[in-house]
CSV table of C-alpha atoms in Angstrom, one decimal:
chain,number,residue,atom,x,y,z
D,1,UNK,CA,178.5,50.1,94.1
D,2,UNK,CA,179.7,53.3,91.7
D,3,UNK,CA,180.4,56.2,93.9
D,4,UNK,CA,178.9,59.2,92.5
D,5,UNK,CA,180.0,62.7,93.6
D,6,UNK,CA,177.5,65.5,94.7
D,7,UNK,CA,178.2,69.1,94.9
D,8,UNK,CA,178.5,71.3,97.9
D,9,UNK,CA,174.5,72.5,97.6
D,10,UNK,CA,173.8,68.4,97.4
D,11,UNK,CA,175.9,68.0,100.1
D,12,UNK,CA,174.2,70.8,102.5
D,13,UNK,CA,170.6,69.5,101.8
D,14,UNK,CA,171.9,65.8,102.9
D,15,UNK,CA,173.3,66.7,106.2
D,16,UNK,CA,169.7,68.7,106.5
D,17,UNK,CA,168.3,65.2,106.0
D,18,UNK,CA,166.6,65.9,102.8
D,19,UNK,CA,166.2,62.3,100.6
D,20,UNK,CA,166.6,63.7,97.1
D,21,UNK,CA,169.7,64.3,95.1
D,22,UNK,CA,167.9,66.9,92.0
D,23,UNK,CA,169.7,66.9,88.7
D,24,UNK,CA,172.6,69.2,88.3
D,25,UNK,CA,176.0,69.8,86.9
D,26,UNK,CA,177.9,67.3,89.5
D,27,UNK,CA,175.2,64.4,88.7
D,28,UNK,CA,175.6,64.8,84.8
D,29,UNK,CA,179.0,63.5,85.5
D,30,UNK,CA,178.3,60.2,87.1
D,31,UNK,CA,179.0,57.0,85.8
D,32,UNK,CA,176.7,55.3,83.3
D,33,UNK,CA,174.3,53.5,85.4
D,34,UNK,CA,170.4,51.8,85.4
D,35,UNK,CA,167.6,52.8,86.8
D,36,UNK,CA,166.8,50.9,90.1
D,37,UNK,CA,170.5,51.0,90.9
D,38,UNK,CA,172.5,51.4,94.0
D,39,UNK,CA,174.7,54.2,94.2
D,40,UNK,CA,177.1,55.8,97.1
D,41,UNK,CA,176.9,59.8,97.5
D,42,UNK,CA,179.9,60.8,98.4
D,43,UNK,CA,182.5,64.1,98.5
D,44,UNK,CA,184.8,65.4,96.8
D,45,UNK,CA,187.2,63.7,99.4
D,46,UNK,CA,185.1,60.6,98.4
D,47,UNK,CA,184.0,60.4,102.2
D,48,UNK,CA,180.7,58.2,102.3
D,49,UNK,CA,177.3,60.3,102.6
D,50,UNK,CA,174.1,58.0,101.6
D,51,UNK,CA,173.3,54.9,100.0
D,52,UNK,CA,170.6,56.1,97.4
D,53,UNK,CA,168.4,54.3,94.4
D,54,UNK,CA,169.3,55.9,91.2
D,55,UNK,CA,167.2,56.9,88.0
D,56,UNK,CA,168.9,58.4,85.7
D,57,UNK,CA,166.3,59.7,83.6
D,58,UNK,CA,164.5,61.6,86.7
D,59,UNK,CA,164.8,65.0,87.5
D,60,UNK,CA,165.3,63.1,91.1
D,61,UNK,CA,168.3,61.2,89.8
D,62,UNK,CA,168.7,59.5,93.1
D,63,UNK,CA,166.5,58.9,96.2
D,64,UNK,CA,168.3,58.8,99.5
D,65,UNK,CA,167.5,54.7,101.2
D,66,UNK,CA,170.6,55.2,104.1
D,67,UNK,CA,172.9,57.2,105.5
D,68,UNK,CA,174.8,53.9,105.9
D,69,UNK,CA,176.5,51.5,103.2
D,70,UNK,CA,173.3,49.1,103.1
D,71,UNK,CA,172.6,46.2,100.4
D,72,UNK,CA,169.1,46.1,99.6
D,73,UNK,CA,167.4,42.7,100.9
D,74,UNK,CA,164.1,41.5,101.8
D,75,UNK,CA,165.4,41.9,105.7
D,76,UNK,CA,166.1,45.9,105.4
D,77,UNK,CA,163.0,46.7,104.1
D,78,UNK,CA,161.0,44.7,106.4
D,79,UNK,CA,162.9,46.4,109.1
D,80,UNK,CA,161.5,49.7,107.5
D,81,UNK,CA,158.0,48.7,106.9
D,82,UNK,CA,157.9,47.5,110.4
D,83,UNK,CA,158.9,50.7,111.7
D,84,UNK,CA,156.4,51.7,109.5
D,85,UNK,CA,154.0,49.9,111.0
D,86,UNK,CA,154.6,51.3,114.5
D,87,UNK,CA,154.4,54.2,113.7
D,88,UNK,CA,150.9,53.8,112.8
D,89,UNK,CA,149.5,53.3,116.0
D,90,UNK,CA,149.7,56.7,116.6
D,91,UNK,CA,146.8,57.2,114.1
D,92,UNK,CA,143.3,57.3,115.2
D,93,UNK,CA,142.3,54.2,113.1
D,94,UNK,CA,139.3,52.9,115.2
D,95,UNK,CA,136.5,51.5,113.1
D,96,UNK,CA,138.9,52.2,110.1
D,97,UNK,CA,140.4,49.7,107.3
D,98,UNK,CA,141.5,52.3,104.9
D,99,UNK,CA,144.6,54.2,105.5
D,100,UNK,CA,148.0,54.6,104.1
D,101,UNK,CA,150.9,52.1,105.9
D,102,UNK,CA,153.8,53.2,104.5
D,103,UNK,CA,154.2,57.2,102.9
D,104,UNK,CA,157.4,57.3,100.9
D,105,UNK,CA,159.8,60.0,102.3
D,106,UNK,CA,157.9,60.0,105.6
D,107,UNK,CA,158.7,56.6,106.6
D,108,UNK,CA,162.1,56.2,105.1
D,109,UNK,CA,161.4,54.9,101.9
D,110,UNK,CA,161.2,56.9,99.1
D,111,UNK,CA,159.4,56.9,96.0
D,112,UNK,CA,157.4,54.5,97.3
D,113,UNK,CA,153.7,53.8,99.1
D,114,UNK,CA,151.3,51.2,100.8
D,115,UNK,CA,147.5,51.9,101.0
D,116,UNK,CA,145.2,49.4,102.9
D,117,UNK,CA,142.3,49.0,101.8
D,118,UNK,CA,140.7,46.4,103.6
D,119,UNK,CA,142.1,43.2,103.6
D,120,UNK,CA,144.4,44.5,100.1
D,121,UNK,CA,147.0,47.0,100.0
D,122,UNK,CA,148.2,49.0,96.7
D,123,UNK,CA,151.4,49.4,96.3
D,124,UNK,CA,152.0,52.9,94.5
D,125,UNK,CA,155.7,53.3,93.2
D,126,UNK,CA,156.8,57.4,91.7
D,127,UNK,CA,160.0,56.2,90.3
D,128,UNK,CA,161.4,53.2,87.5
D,129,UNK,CA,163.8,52.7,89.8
D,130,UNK,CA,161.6,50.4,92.5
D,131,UNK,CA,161.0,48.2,89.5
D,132,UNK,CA,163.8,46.0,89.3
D,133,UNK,CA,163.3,45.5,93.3
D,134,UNK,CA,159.6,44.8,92.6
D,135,UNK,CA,159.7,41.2,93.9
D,136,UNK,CA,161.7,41.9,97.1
D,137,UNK,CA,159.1,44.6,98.0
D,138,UNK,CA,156.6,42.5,97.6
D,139,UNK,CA,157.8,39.7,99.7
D,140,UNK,CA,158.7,41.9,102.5
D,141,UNK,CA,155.0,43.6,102.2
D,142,UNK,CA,153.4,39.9,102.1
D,143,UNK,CA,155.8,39.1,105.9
D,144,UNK,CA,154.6,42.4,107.1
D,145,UNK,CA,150.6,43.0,106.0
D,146,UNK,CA,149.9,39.5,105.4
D,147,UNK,CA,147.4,41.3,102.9
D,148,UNK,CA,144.9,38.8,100.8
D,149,UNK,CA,146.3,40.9,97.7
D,150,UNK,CA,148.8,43.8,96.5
D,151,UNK,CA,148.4,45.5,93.2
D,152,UNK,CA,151.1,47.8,92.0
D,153,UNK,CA,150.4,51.1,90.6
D,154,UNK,CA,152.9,53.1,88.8
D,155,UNK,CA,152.5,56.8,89.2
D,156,UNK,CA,153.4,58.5,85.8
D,157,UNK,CA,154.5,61.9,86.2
D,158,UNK,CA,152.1,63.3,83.5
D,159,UNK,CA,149.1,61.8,85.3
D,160,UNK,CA,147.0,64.5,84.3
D,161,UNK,CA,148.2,64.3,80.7
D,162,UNK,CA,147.0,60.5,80.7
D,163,UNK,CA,143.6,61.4,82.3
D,164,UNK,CA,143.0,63.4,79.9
D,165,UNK,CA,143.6,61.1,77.0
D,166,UNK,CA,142.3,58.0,78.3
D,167,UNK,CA,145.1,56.1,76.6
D,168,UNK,CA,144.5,53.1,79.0
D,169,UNK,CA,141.9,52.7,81.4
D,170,UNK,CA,143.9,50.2,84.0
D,171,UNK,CA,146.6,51.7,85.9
D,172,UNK,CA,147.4,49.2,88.4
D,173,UNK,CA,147.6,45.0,88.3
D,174,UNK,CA,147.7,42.5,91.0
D,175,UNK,CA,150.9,41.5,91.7
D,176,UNK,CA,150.3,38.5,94.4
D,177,UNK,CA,147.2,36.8,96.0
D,178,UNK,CA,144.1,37.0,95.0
D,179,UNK,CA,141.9,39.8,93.2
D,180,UNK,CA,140.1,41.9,95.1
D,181,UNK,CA,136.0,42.2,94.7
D,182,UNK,CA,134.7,45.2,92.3
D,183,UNK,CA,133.6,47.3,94.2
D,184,UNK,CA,135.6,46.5,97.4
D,185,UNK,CA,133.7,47.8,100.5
D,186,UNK,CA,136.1,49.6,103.1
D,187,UNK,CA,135.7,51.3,106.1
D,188,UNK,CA,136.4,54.5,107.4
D,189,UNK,CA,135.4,56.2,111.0
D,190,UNK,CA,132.5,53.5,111.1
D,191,UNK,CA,131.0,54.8,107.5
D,192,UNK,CA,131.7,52.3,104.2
D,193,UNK,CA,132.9,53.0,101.0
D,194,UNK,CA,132.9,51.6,98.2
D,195,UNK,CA,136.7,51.2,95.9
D,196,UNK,CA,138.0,49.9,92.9
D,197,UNK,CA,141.7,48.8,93.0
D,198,UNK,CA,142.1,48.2,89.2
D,199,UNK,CA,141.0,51.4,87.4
D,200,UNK,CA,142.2,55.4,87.3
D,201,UNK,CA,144.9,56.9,89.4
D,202,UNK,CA,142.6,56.8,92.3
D,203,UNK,CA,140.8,54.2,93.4
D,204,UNK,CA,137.6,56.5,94.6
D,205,UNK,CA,138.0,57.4,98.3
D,206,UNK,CA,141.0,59.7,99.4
D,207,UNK,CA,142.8,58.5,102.8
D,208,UNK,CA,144.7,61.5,103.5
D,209,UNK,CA,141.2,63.5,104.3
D,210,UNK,CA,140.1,61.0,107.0
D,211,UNK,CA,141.0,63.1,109.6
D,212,UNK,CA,139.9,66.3,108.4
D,213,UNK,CA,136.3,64.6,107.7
D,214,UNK,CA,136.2,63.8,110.8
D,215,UNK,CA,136.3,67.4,111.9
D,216,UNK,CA,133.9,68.1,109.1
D,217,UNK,CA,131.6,66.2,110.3
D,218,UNK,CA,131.3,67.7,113.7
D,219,UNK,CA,130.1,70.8,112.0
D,220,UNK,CA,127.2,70.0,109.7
D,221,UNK,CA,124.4,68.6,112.1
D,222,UNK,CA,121.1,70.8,110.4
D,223,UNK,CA,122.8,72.2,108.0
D,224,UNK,CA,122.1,72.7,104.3
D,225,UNK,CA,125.9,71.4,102.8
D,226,UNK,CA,127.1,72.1,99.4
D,227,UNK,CA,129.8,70.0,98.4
D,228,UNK,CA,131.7,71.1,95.1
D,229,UNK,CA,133.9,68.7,93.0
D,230,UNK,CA,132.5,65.7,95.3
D,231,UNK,CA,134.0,63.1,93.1
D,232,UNK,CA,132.4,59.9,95.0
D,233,UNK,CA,130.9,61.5,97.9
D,234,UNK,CA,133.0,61.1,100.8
D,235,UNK,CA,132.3,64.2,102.8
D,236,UNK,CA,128.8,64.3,101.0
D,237,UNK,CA,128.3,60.5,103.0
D,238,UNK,CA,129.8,62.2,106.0
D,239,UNK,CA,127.5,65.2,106.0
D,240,UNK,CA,124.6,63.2,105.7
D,241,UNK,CA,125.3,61.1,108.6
D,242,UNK,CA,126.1,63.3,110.8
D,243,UNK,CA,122.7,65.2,110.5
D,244,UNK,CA,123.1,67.8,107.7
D,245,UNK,CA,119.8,68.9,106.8
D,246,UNK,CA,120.2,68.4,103.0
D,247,UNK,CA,123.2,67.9,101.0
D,248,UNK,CA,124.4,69.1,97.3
D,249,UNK,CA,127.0,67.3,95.5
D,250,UNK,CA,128.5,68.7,92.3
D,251,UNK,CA,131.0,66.7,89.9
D,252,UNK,CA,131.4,67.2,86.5
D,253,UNK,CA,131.3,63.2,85.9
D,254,UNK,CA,127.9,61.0,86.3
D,255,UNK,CA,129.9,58.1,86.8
D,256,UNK,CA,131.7,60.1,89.7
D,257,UNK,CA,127.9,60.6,91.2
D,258,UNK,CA,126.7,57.2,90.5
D,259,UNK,CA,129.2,55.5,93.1
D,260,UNK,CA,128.0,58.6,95.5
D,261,UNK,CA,124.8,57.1,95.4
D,262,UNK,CA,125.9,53.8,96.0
D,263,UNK,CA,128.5,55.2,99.4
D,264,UNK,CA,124.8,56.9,100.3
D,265,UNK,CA,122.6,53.4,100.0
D,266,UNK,CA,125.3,51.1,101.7
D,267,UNK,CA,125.5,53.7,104.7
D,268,UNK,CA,121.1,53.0,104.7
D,269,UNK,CA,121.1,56.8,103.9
D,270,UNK,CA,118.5,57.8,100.7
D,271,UNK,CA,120.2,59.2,98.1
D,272,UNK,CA,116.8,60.3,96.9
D,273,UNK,CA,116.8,62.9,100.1
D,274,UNK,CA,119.7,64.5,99.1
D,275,UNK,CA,121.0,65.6,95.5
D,276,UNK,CA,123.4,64.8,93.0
D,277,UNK,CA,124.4,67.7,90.2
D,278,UNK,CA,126.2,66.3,86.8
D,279,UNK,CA,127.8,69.6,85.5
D,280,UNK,CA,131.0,72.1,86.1
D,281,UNK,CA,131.2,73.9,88.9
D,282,UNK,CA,131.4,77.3,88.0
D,283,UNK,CA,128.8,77.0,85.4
D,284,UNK,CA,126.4,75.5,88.2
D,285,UNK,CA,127.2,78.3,90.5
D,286,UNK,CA,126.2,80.7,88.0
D,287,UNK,CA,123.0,78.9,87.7
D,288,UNK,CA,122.3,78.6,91.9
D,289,UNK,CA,123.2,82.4,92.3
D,290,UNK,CA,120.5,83.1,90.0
D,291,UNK,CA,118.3,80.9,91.4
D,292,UNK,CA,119.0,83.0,94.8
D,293,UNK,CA,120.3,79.5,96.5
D,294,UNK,CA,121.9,79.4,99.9
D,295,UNK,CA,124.0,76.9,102.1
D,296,UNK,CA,124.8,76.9,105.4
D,297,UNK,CA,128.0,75.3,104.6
D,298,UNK,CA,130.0,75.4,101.4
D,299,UNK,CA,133.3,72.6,100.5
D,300,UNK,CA,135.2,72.3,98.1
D,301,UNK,CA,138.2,69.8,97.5
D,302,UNK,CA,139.6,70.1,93.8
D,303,UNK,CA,141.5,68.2,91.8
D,304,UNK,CA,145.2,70.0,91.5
D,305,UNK,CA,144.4,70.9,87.8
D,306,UNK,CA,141.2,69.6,86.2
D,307,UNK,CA,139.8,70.4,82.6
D,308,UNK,CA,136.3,70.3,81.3
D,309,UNK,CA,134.6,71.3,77.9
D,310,UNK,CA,133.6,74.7,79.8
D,311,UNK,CA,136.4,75.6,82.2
D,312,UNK,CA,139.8,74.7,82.8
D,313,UNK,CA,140.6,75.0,86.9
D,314,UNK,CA,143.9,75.3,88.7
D,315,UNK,CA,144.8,75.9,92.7
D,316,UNK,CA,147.2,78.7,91.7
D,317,UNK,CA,145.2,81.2,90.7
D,318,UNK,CA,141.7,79.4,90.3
D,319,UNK,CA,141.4,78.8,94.2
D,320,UNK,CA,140.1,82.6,94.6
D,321,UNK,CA,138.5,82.4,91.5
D,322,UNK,CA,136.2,79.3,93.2
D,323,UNK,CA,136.0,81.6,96.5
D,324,UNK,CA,134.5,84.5,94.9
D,325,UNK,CA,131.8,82.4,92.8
D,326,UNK,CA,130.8,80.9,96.3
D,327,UNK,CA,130.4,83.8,98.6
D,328,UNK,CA,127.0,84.8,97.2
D,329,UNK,CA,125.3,81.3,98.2
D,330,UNK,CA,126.9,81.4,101.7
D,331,UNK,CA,124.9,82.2,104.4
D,332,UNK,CA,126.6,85.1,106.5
D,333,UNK,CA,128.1,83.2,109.0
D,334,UNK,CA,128.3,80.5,107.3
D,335,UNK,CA,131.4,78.2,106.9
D,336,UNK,CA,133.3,77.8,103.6
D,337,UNK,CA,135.6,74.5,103.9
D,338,UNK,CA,138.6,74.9,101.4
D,339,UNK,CA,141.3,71.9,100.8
D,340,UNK,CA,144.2,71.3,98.0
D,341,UNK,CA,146.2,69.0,97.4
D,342,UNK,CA,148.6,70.9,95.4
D,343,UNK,CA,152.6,70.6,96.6
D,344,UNK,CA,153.9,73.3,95.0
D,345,UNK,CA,151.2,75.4,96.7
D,346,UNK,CA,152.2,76.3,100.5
D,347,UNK,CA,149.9,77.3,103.0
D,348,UNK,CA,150.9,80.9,103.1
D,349,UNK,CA,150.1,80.8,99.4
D,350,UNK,CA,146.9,79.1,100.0
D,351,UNK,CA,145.6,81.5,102.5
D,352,UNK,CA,146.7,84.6,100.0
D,353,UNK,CA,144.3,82.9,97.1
D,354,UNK,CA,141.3,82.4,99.9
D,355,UNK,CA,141.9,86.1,100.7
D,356,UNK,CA,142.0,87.5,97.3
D,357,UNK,CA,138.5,85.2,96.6
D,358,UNK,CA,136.9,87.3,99.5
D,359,UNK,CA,138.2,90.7,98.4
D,360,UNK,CA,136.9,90.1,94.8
D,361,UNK,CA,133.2,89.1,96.4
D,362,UNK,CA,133.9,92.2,99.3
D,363,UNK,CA,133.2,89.4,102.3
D,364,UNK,CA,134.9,89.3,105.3
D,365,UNK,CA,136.5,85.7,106.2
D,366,UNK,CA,138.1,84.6,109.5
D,367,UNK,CA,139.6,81.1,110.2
D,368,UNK,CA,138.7,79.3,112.5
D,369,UNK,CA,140.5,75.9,111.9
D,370,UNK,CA,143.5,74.5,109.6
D,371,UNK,CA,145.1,71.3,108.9
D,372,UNK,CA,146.9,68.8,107.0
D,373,UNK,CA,147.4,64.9,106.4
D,374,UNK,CA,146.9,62.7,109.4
D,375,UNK,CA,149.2,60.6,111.5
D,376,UNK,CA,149.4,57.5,108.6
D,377,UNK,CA,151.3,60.1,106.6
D,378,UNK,CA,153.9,61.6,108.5
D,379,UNK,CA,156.5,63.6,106.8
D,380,UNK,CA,160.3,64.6,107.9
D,381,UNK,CA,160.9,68.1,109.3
D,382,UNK,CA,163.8,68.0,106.8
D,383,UNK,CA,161.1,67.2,104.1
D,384,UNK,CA,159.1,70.3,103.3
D,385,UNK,CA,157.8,69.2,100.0
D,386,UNK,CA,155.6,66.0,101.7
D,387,UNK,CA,153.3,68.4,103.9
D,388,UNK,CA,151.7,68.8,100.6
D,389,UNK,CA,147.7,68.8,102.3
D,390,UNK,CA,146.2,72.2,103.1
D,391,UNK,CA,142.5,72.3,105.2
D,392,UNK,CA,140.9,75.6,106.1
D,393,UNK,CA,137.5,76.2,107.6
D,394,UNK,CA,136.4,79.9,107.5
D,395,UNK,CA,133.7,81.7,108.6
D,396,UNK,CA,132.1,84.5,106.5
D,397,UNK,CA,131.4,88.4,107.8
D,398,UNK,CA,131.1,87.2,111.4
C-alpha cells in the first residue's frame, strides 16, 4: 500500500473526522497510482492516519474507508453495511419499501449509496474509484439485502450538463438478479408510487422527503394546494389523500405529469378532480396572478439548477426570486412550503433568500417548522457537507 503524505490542514480535518482528502500541493506529490486504489495517509513522520480509496483525477483525490490499516474484502464491507442496516431501525419505515440503506459518508462508506426500492436496491457510486471493487460490493450487498436485483448507477459530476444534452437516455444497468418491472410499484407511508430503475438520474420518487411529506401532509386537510416543480407528484399524491380540497401541480415536462397521474389512479384518487399544468413556473405564475388565483398552501421543491426555453432557475439567488412570484396567490395566513436540495447552500443562507423573496413582495413571513433528511440518511457531526436537505414551512402576514 503506497503511503501518501498529507499536509498539516489535511491532517487537522482527519483528526476532526472528516472523510475527504481535497486536492492540494501535498497530494500532487504522491506516487503514481489508479483510481480505486488503496492508499495509507500518513505524516510527515510517516505515522499511520487512514486507510483511504484513491482517484486521482478527483478533486477528492482520496475518500477516507479506516482509520485502521484494513484490506478491502467482501467481510469489511458487510461489517459496514450491517451496521448500516441497524442503524436503520431508527427510521420510521412502517408501511414503507422505499428508503435509502446505506448513505455514503453517513454510514462509513464513502462515495457510495444503496436505495431500496421494493424488493431492488440501486447501487449509486460518486467516484471511479468503487469500480474496480464493483463485484465485492455487490456480493456483500447480495449477503446483506438479499434484494431480487441491484442496478448500478454512476453519478457523473456534470449531471446537469448530461440532462441537458440527452447524450444517453440510460444511466444505470442491472448488475445481478433479475430486472425489475417498468414501472416498479413502491411504497411509501402506506401511499404507492410508481419508479423506473433504468432511466435518468432519478428514478421518479425522492426518499430523502419521506419524512418531511409526512409533516406535509398533516397540514393540507381542505385546503386548495399548489405544488410547483412537482416532477411526478409525490407531495401532490400526498395532498390529495390527506384531504386537500383541490390540488395544482406544475412541471415544465408532460412526461413528468403523466406518471403523476398514474401515482393519482393507483392511490384510487381521480386525477380528473385535481389538475396538472405543462409549463414553467414563473411564466404560469404570471398567468394565475392575473387570473387573481389563490391557494391556501403554496410548495415548491426545485431542482438545484434547472433550465427551460423561458427561464433558467438556480437556489442561489432564484430561491427569492420564486418567493416573491408566489406571495400574491397566497392566502394571508397561508403556508408557503420551501425545500432545496442544494449542498453548497446552508440553511442560514436559505433562510436569507426566503427573506429577501418577502421583502421584494413586502409580506411578512414567520416559520413555523424546519427540517432536513430523515433517519435512513444520517450524516457525521464531522461531515457538514452531507446535511445537504433544507425544509421550511412559513406562514404569511400572521
Amino acid at each position: 500500500m503506497k503511503k501518501c503524505h498529507v499536509g498539516p490542514e489535511t491532517i487537522r480535518m482527519l483528526e476532526l473526522g472528516h472523510p475527504w482528502v481535497l486536492s492540494d500541493r501535498y497530494t500532487k506529490q504522491w506516487p503514481v497510482g489508479e483510481s480505486g486504489e488503496l492508499i495509507a495517509l500518513v505524516d510527515d513522520k510517516n505515522h499511520h492516519l487512514a486507510t483511504a480509496l484513491y482517484d486521482p483525477k478527483d478533486r477528492i483525490v482520496a475518500r477516507v474507508l479506516d482509520h485502521n490499516k484494513i484490506q478491502l474484502t467482501v467481510e469489511w464491507l458487510e461489517k459496514k453495511l450491517l451496521q448500516a442496516k441497524l442503524l436503520r431501525l431508527h427510521a420510521r419505515l412502517d408501511e414503507t419499501d422505499a428508503y435509502r440503506w446505506l448513505n455514503s459518508e453517513g454510514d462509513g462508506l464513502p462515495g457510495v449509496t444503496i436505495d431500496r426500492y421494493g424488493d431492488y436496491v440501486m447501487l449509486q457510486l460518486y467516484t471511479s474509484g468503487w469500480d474496480i471493487h464493483l463485484d465485492l460490493l455487490t456480493t456483500a450487498v447480495q449477503k446483506v439485502f438479499q434484494p431480487k436485483g441491484i442496478y448500478r448507477k454512476l453519478r457523473p459530476q456534470e449531471t446537469r450538463a448530461l440532462e441537458a444534452k440527452r447524450r444517453t437516455k440510460e444511466y444505470s444497468r442491472l448488475i445481478a438478479g433479475k430486472p425489475a418491472p417498468v414501472p416498479l410499484q413502491v411504497q411509501e407511508n402506506g401511499l404507492n408510487f410508481l419508479v423506473d430503475l433504468r432511466e435518468g438520474l432519478n428514478t421518479g420518487l425522492f426518499p430523502d422527503q419521506r419524512r418531511n411529506r409526512q409533516e406535509f401532509s398533516a397540514r393540507v386537510a381542505g385546503k386548495r394546494v399548489l405544488n410547483l416543480f412537482a416532477f411526478t407528484g409525490a407531495f401532490s399524491v400526498v395532498a390529495a389523500a390527506s384531504g386537500a380540497q383541490k390540488v395544482t401541480s406544475v412541471d415544465v415536462s408532460a412526461k413528468y405529469l403523466d406518471i403523476a397521474r398514474e401515482n393519482f389512479s393507483i392511490n384510487r384518487i381521480n386525477p380528473k378532480r385535481h389538475e396538472f399544468v405543462v409549463g414553467d413556473v414563473f411564466t404560469e405564475l404570471a398567468k394565475m396572478q392575473a387570473q387573481k388565483r389563490r391557494f391556501d398552501v403554496i410548495l415548491f421543491d426545485p431542482p438545484s439548477f434547472s433550465t427551460t426555453s423561458k427561464s433558467r432557475f438556480s437556489t442561489h439567488g432564484g430561491t427569492s426570486k420564486l418567493v416573491s412570484a408566489t406571495m400574491p396567490l397566497l392566502e394571508s395566513g397561508g403556508l408557503l412550503i420551501s425545500s432545496s436540495n442544494h449542498q453548497k447552500v446552508s440553511m442560514d443562507d436559505y433562510m436569507k433568500e426566503l427573506r429577501r423573496g418577502a421583502l421584494q413582495s413586502g409580506d411578512q413571513l414567520k416559520t413555523i417548522f424546519t427540517s432536513g433528511q430523515p433517519e435512513d440518511f444520517p450524516c457525521s457531526v464531522s461531515f457538514p457537507e452531507g446535511r445537504y436537505l433544507k425544509f421550511v414551512i412559513s406562514v404569511k402576514n400572521q
